[in-house]
Amino acid sequence: MADIIDGRAIARQLDEQTKADVDALVAAGHPAPGLTVILVGNDPASEVYVRRKIEACERVGIRSSEHRLPDTISQEALLTLIARLNVDPEVHGILCQVPLPAHIDTGKVLGAIVPEKDVDGFHPVNVGRLSTGTGGIVPCTPLGIMKLIHTVIDDLTGKDVVVIGKSNIVGKPVANLLLEEEATVTVTHIHTHGLPDIVRKADVIVAAAGAPRLVRGFWVKEGAVIIDVGITRVPGENGKTKLVGDVAFDEVQHAKAVTPVPGGVGPMTIACLLSNTVKAARAAYGVNTDVNSDIDRDSGHHTFTGSGSLPN
């Protein structure tokens, strides 16, 4: 049976470190880091995500604020708000929840957030820094994926890794992070031929295609490590629905370790958002930002729930 990589437990460890970093900043006389979330409209999923992020901020001592705007707001007005937040010294992280209404250019809005406060890591400057290995803020989900991988594999040098999906949010940035660690990376997409044969060679599989149960058991070699980024609601029993990932979980128990859905990558995304906010605050205060590495490679922090068991 495969070990289950408990994303909730690892996220709690990261939150503990983030809280310690916040406490250290406050003890040194600095204001607590501040994160501002912009929510346009009333998309139900976005409402849930924003609430979870605000609650997470409270747990670690980050000051949080919200700007809830009607879906009729003009792009100009939204950009004016962002410009004001860009120069607000009490705001260290700005997060504009997507999707945005159709009349607003999402790329232009996200690009208007200054790179230093872009805690999502989506600004072209941060994307460029990531692709060239020159620092910047790393996108939250890819950063969380790397931390999960490192609970199982300390050294990725020479490992064959297959990333399924080439999105700008997950696939491309995580591929860059893996390359920085000397892994041999193959990125696949919807037009890739012979996907099962490609995946079967992988020591590590990052499934981020948004296709439920795409990765079948016969695609996965014995002892591989699987990070399942996908999350899709599908029909379940008795007329109810359930959440599933991109991996046929029951079929991959011959793997070394696998993340569950839910309870794997999701909790790490929010934990990394908080960590990024503190990193941005430290930079703003001129405090050394290299004290703790972005990606934890400490082999002493392996966290599983045990063979074949799902976290509660």
Short mmCIF file of C-alpha atoms in Angstrom, two decimals:
data_model
loop_
_atom_site.label_atom_id
_atom_site.label_comp_id
_atom_site.label_asym_id
_atom_site.label_seq_id
_atom_site.Cartn_x
_atom_site.Cartn_y
_atom_site.Cartn_z
CA MET A 1 0.00 0.00 0.00
CA ALA A 2 1.20 3.49 -0.82
CA ASP A 3 1.98 5.94 1.93
CA ILE A 4 -0.40 8.89 2.04
CA ILE A 5 1.28 12.29 2.03
CA ASP A 6 -0.76 14.27 4.56
CA GLY A 7 -0.97 17.77 3.12
CA ARG A 8 -3.00 19.02 6.08
CA ALA A 9 -0.32 18.01 8.58
CA ILE A 10 2.51 19.46 6.49
CA ALA A 11 0.54 22.69 6.04
CA ARG A 12 0.16 22.93 9.81
CA GLN A 13 3.93 22.61 10.19
CA LEU A 14 4.46 25.41 7.68
CA ASP A 15 1.87 27.57 9.46
CA GLU A 16 3.73 27.07 12.72
CA GLN A 17 6.92 28.36 11.07
CA THR A 18 5.03 31.26 9.53
CA LYS A 19 3.55 32.21 12.91
CA ALA A 20 7.02 32.07 14.46
CA ASP A 21 8.30 34.39 11.70
CA VAL A 22 5.41 36.81 12.31
CA ASP A 23 6.08 36.79 16.06
CA ALA A 24 9.76 37.48 15.42
CA LEU A 25 8.94 40.49 13.22
CA VAL A 26 6.58 41.91 15.83
CA ALA A 27 9.10 41.30 18.61
CA ALA A 28 11.66 43.25 16.57
CA GLY A 29 9.30 46.24 16.49
CA HIS A 30 7.78 45.78 13.04
CA PRO A 31 4.03 45.78 12.35
CA ALA A 32 2.54 42.37 11.63
CA PRO A 33 2.50 41.54 7.90
CA GLY A 34 -0.65 42.63 6.08
CA LEU A 35 -2.55 40.76 3.35
CA THR A 36 -5.35 42.37 1.37
CA VAL A 37 -7.81 40.29 -0.65
CA ILE A 38 -9.89 41.77 -3.47
CA LEU A 39 -13.10 39.94 -4.31
CA VAL A 40 -15.15 41.12 -7.29
CA GLY A 41 -18.71 39.84 -7.45
CA ASN A 42 -20.18 36.99 -5.43
CA ASP A 43 -18.88 33.79 -7.01
CA PRO A 44 -19.69 31.07 -4.41
CA ALA A 45 -16.38 29.22 -4.79
CA SER A 46 -14.42 32.46 -4.51
CA GLU A 47 -16.39 33.36 -1.38
CA VAL A 48 -15.31 30.08 0.22
CA TYR A 49 -11.65 30.50 -0.80
CA VAL A 50 -11.50 34.06 0.52
CA ARG A 51 -13.05 33.07 3.84
CA ARG A 52 -10.54 30.27 4.27
CA LYS A 53 -7.65 32.61 3.52
CA ILE A 54 -8.87 35.21 6.01
CA GLU A 55 -9.30 32.56 8.72
CA ALA A 56 -5.80 31.23 7.98
CA CYS A 57 -4.34 34.73 8.37
CA GLU A 58 -5.90 35.00 11.81
CA ARG A 59 -4.30 31.72 12.90
CA VAL A 60 -0.75 32.87 12.14
CA GLY A 61 -1.07 36.53 13.15
CA ILE A 62 -1.16 38.14 9.70
CA ARG A 63 -3.35 41.24 9.46
CA SER A 64 -5.98 40.68 6.80
CA SER A 65 -8.38 43.02 5.04
CA GLU A 66 -10.94 42.61 2.28
CA HIS A 67 -12.23 44.75 -0.55
CA ARG A 68 -15.54 43.32 -1.72
CA LEU A 69 -16.56 44.95 -4.98
CA PRO A 70 -19.66 44.59 -7.18
CA ASP A 71 -19.31 42.69 -10.42
CA THR A 72 -20.29 45.89 -12.22
CA ILE A 73 -17.11 47.70 -11.13
CA SER A 74 -15.15 49.17 -14.00
CA GLN A 75 -11.66 47.96 -14.83
CA GLU A 76 -10.40 51.50 -14.29
CA ALA A 77 -11.82 51.62 -10.76
CA LEU A 78 -10.29 48.24 -9.92
CA LEU A 79 -6.90 49.35 -11.22
CA THR A 80 -7.17 52.55 -9.17
CA LEU A 81 -7.73 50.48 -6.01
CA ILE A 82 -4.72 48.30 -6.80
CA ALA A 83 -2.56 51.38 -7.40
CA ARG A 84 -3.53 52.68 -3.95
CA LEU A 85 -2.75 49.34 -2.29
CA ASN A 86 0.60 49.19 -4.11
CA VAL A 87 1.82 52.23 -2.16
CA ASP A 88 0.15 51.43 1.17
CA PRO A 89 2.99 50.58 3.60
CA GLU A 90 0.65 48.49 5.76
CA VAL A 91 -0.14 46.15 2.86
CA HIS A 92 2.57 43.60 2.06
CA GLY A 93 0.54 41.17 -0.01
CA ILE A 94 -2.25 41.81 -2.53
CA LEU A 95 -4.40 38.97 -3.78
CA CYS A 96 -7.08 39.53 -6.43
CA GLN A 97 -9.38 36.53 -6.44
CA VAL A 98 -10.14 35.09 -9.87
CA PRO A 99 -12.22 34.57 -11.94
CA LEU A 100 -13.01 38.21 -12.66
CA PRO A 101 -16.06 39.42 -14.62
CA ALA A 102 -15.83 39.11 -18.40
CA HIS A 103 -15.48 42.88 -18.97
CA ILE A 104 -12.24 42.99 -16.93
CA ASP A 105 -8.87 42.00 -18.40
CA THR A 106 -7.55 39.53 -15.81
CA GLY A 107 -3.98 39.67 -17.11
CA LYS A 108 -3.89 43.46 -16.92
CA VAL A 109 -5.28 43.47 -13.39
CA LEU A 110 -2.87 40.85 -12.05
CA GLY A 111 -0.01 42.60 -13.82
CA ALA A 112 -0.91 45.86 -12.10
CA ILE A 113 0.03 44.46 -8.67
CA VAL A 114 3.65 45.38 -7.98
CA PRO A 115 5.89 42.27 -8.02
CA GLU A 116 6.96 42.85 -4.40
CA LYS A 117 3.35 42.47 -3.21
CA ASP A 118 2.32 39.78 -5.71
CA VAL A 119 2.03 36.97 -3.16
CA ASP A 120 0.34 34.72 -5.74
CA GLY A 121 3.49 34.86 -7.86
CA PHE A 122 1.57 35.61 -11.08
CA HIS A 123 3.20 38.91 -12.09
CA PRO A 124 5.34 38.62 -15.27
CA VAL A 125 8.38 39.82 -13.31
CA ASN A 126 8.00 37.03 -10.75
CA VAL A 127 7.34 34.53 -13.55
CA GLY A 128 10.54 35.66 -15.26
CA ARG A 129 12.55 35.45 -12.06
CA LEU A 130 11.29 31.92 -11.49
CA SER A 131 12.13 30.80 -15.03
CA THR A 132 15.67 32.19 -14.72
CA GLY A 133 16.25 31.03 -11.16
CA THR A 134 16.81 34.59 -9.90
CA GLY A 135 14.48 34.78 -6.93
CA GLY A 136 11.12 36.47 -6.74
CA ILE A 137 7.89 35.18 -5.21
CA VAL A 138 7.06 31.59 -6.15
CA PRO A 139 3.42 30.72 -7.01
CA CYS A 140 1.70 29.10 -4.04
CA THR A 141 0.54 25.79 -5.49
CA PRO A 142 3.86 24.90 -7.19
CA LEU A 143 5.72 25.88 -4.02
CA GLY A 144 3.43 23.62 -2.00
CA ILE A 145 3.95 20.77 -4.47
CA MET A 146 7.70 21.00 -4.05
CA LYS A 147 7.39 20.90 -0.28
CA LEU A 148 5.21 17.79 -0.53
CA ILE A 149 7.69 16.06 -2.83
CA HIS A 150 10.50 16.81 -0.40
CA THR A 151 8.73 14.96 2.39
CA VAL A 152 9.46 11.81 0.38
CA ILE A 153 12.52 12.59 -1.77
CA ASP A 154 15.38 14.68 -0.40
CA ASP A 155 17.41 14.91 -3.60
CA LEU A 156 15.75 15.19 -7.01
CA THR A 157 19.00 15.19 -8.97
CA GLY A 158 18.56 13.00 -12.05
CA LYS A 159 15.05 11.88 -11.11
CA ASP A 160 12.61 11.47 -13.99
CA VAL A 161 9.60 13.69 -13.36
CA VAL A 162 6.50 13.94 -15.53
CA VAL A 163 4.26 16.99 -15.16
CA ILE A 164 0.82 16.41 -16.68
CA GLY A 165 -0.58 19.79 -17.68
CA LYS A 166 1.18 22.95 -18.88
CA SER A 167 -0.86 25.68 -17.19
CA ASN A 168 0.76 28.97 -16.25
CA ILE A 169 -0.48 28.53 -12.68
CA VAL A 170 0.85 25.02 -11.96
CA GLY A 171 2.46 23.05 -14.79
CA LYS A 172 5.01 25.52 -16.12
CA PRO A 173 6.17 26.97 -12.78
CA VAL A 174 6.50 23.59 -11.08
CA ALA A 175 8.52 22.35 -14.06
CA ASN A 176 10.91 25.28 -13.59
CA LEU A 177 11.26 24.54 -9.88
CA LEU A 178 12.02 20.89 -10.64
CA LEU A 179 14.60 21.85 -13.25
CA GLU A 180 16.32 24.09 -10.71
CA GLU A 181 16.83 20.96 -8.60
CA GLU A 182 18.40 19.06 -11.51
CA ALA A 183 15.46 16.75 -12.16
CA THR A 184 14.84 15.53 -15.70
CA VAL A 185 11.43 17.00 -16.47
CA THR A 186 8.87 16.10 -19.13
CA VAL A 187 5.83 18.37 -19.44
CA THR A 188 2.82 16.83 -21.19
CA HIS A 189 -0.44 18.34 -22.39
CA ILE A 190 -3.64 17.52 -24.24
CA HIS A 191 -1.83 16.95 -27.54
CA THR A 192 0.88 14.67 -26.12
CA HIS A 193 1.00 11.26 -27.79
CA GLY A 194 1.61 8.06 -25.84
CA LEU A 195 0.96 9.61 -22.44
CA PRO A 196 0.70 6.29 -20.52
CA ASP A 197 4.13 5.18 -21.76
CA ILE A 198 5.67 8.54 -20.84
CA VAL A 199 4.18 8.51 -17.34
CA ARG A 200 5.22 4.90 -16.75
CA LYS A 201 8.90 5.92 -16.75
CA ALA A 202 8.47 8.60 -14.08
CA ASP A 203 9.98 8.51 -10.61
CA VAL A 204 7.67 11.43 -9.72
CA ILE A 205 4.31 12.27 -11.29
CA VAL A 206 2.68 15.69 -10.88
CA ALA A 207 -0.87 15.37 -12.22
CA ALA A 208 -2.35 18.80 -12.92
CA ALA A 209 -4.59 18.30 -15.92
CA GLY A 210 -7.99 18.87 -14.35
CA ALA A 211 -9.18 15.54 -15.76
CA PRO A 212 -10.74 13.27 -13.11
CA ARG A 213 -9.07 9.85 -12.69
CA LEU A 214 -6.95 10.38 -15.81
CA VAL A 215 -3.89 8.60 -14.42
CA ARG A 216 -4.64 4.90 -14.15
CA GLY A 217 -2.80 2.29 -12.14
CA PHE A 218 -1.09 0.68 -15.13
CA TRP A 219 0.44 4.07 -15.99
CA VAL A 220 2.42 4.13 -12.74
CA LYS A 221 5.58 2.18 -12.05
CA GLU A 222 6.29 0.51 -8.74
CA GLY A 223 7.65 2.93 -6.15
CA ALA A 224 6.77 6.20 -7.92
CA VAL A 225 5.75 9.32 -5.98
CA ILE A 226 2.48 10.91 -7.08
CA ILE A 227 1.32 14.47 -6.44
CA ASP A 228 -2.34 14.83 -7.43
CA VAL A 229 -3.19 18.49 -8.04
CA GLY A 230 -6.57 17.92 -9.69
CA ILE A 231 -9.86 18.33 -7.86
CA THR A 232 -13.19 17.74 -9.57
CA ARG A 233 -16.67 17.19 -8.17
CA VAL A 234 -18.28 14.12 -9.73
CA PRO A 235 -21.50 12.13 -9.11
CA GLY A 236 -21.25 9.76 -6.17
CA GLU A 237 -23.56 7.31 -4.47
CA ASN A 238 -27.18 8.00 -3.50
CA GLY A 239 -27.37 11.08 -5.67
CA LYS A 240 -24.56 12.84 -3.81
CA THR A 241 -21.34 14.19 -5.25
CA LYS A 242 -17.74 13.60 -4.25
CA LEU A 243 -14.34 15.16 -4.91
CA VAL A 244 -11.78 13.21 -6.95
CA GLY A 245 -8.35 14.01 -8.29
CA ASP A 246 -6.58 13.45 -11.60
CA VAL A 247 -5.33 10.09 -10.32
CA ALA A 248 -7.33 6.87 -9.94
CA PHE A 249 -6.37 6.68 -6.27
CA ASP A 250 -7.48 3.10 -5.64
CA GLU A 251 -5.39 1.84 -8.57
CA VAL A 252 -2.04 3.37 -7.56
CA GLN A 253 -1.43 1.69 -4.23
CA HIS A 254 1.77 0.16 -5.63
CA ALA A 255 3.28 3.66 -5.65
CA LYS A 256 5.69 4.71 -2.90
CA ALA A 257 3.56 7.66 -1.82
CA VAL A 258 0.56 9.63 -3.09
CA THR A 259 -1.34 12.76 -2.08
CA PRO A 260 -5.06 12.35 -1.34
CA VAL A 261 -7.88 14.47 -2.73
CA PRO A 262 -8.96 16.35 -0.72
CA GLY A 263 -6.27 16.85 1.93
CA GLY A 264 -3.16 16.93 -0.23
CA VAL A 265 -2.14 19.91 -2.34
CA GLY A 266 -5.05 22.18 -1.37
CA PRO A 267 -4.02 22.93 2.23
CA MET A 268 -0.47 23.61 1.10
CA THR A 269 -1.59 26.32 -1.32
CA ILE A 270 -3.05 28.48 1.45
CA ALA A 271 -0.13 27.78 3.78
CA CYS A 272 2.30 28.91 1.08
CA LEU A 273 0.25 32.06 0.48
CA LEU A 274 0.75 32.99 4.14
CA SER A 275 4.44 32.16 3.94
CA ASN A 276 4.78 34.33 0.82
CA THR A 277 3.09 37.23 2.61
CA VAL A 278 5.62 37.06 5.44
CA LYS A 279 8.44 36.85 2.92
CA ALA A 280 7.13 40.02 1.24
CA ALA A 281 6.92 41.78 4.61
CA ARG A 282 10.46 40.78 5.54
CA ALA A 283 11.70 42.19 2.25
CA ALA A 284 9.78 45.42 2.82
CA TYR A 285 11.32 45.75 6.30
CA GLY A 286 14.81 44.98 5.01
CA VAL A 287 14.97 41.79 7.07
CA ASN A 288 17.04 38.89 5.71
CA THR A 289 14.69 36.77 3.60
CA ASP A 290 17.08 33.83 3.24
CA VAL A 291 16.83 32.61 6.84
CA ASN A 292 14.39 29.87 5.82
CA SER A 293 14.51 28.32 2.38
CA ASP A 294 11.33 28.59 0.29
CA ILE A 295 11.45 24.86 -0.29
CA ASP A 296 12.01 22.65 2.74
CA ARG A 297 14.40 19.79 1.98
CA ASP A 298 14.76 18.72 5.61
CA SER A 299 14.43 14.95 5.59
CA GLY A 300 13.44 15.10 9.25
CA HIS A 301 9.99 16.42 8.33
CA HIS A 302 8.48 13.43 6.54
CA THR A 303 4.78 13.35 7.32
CA PHE A 304 2.51 10.48 6.32
CA THR A 305 -0.72 9.15 7.70
CA GLY A 306 0.34 5.55 7.22
CA SER A 307 -0.08 3.01 4.44
CA GLY A 308 -3.30 3.30 2.55
CA SER A 309 -5.13 5.51 5.07
CA LEU A 310 -6.76 8.81 4.24
CA PRO A 311 -6.55 11.80 6.60
CA ASN A 312 -9.71 12.88 8.35
#
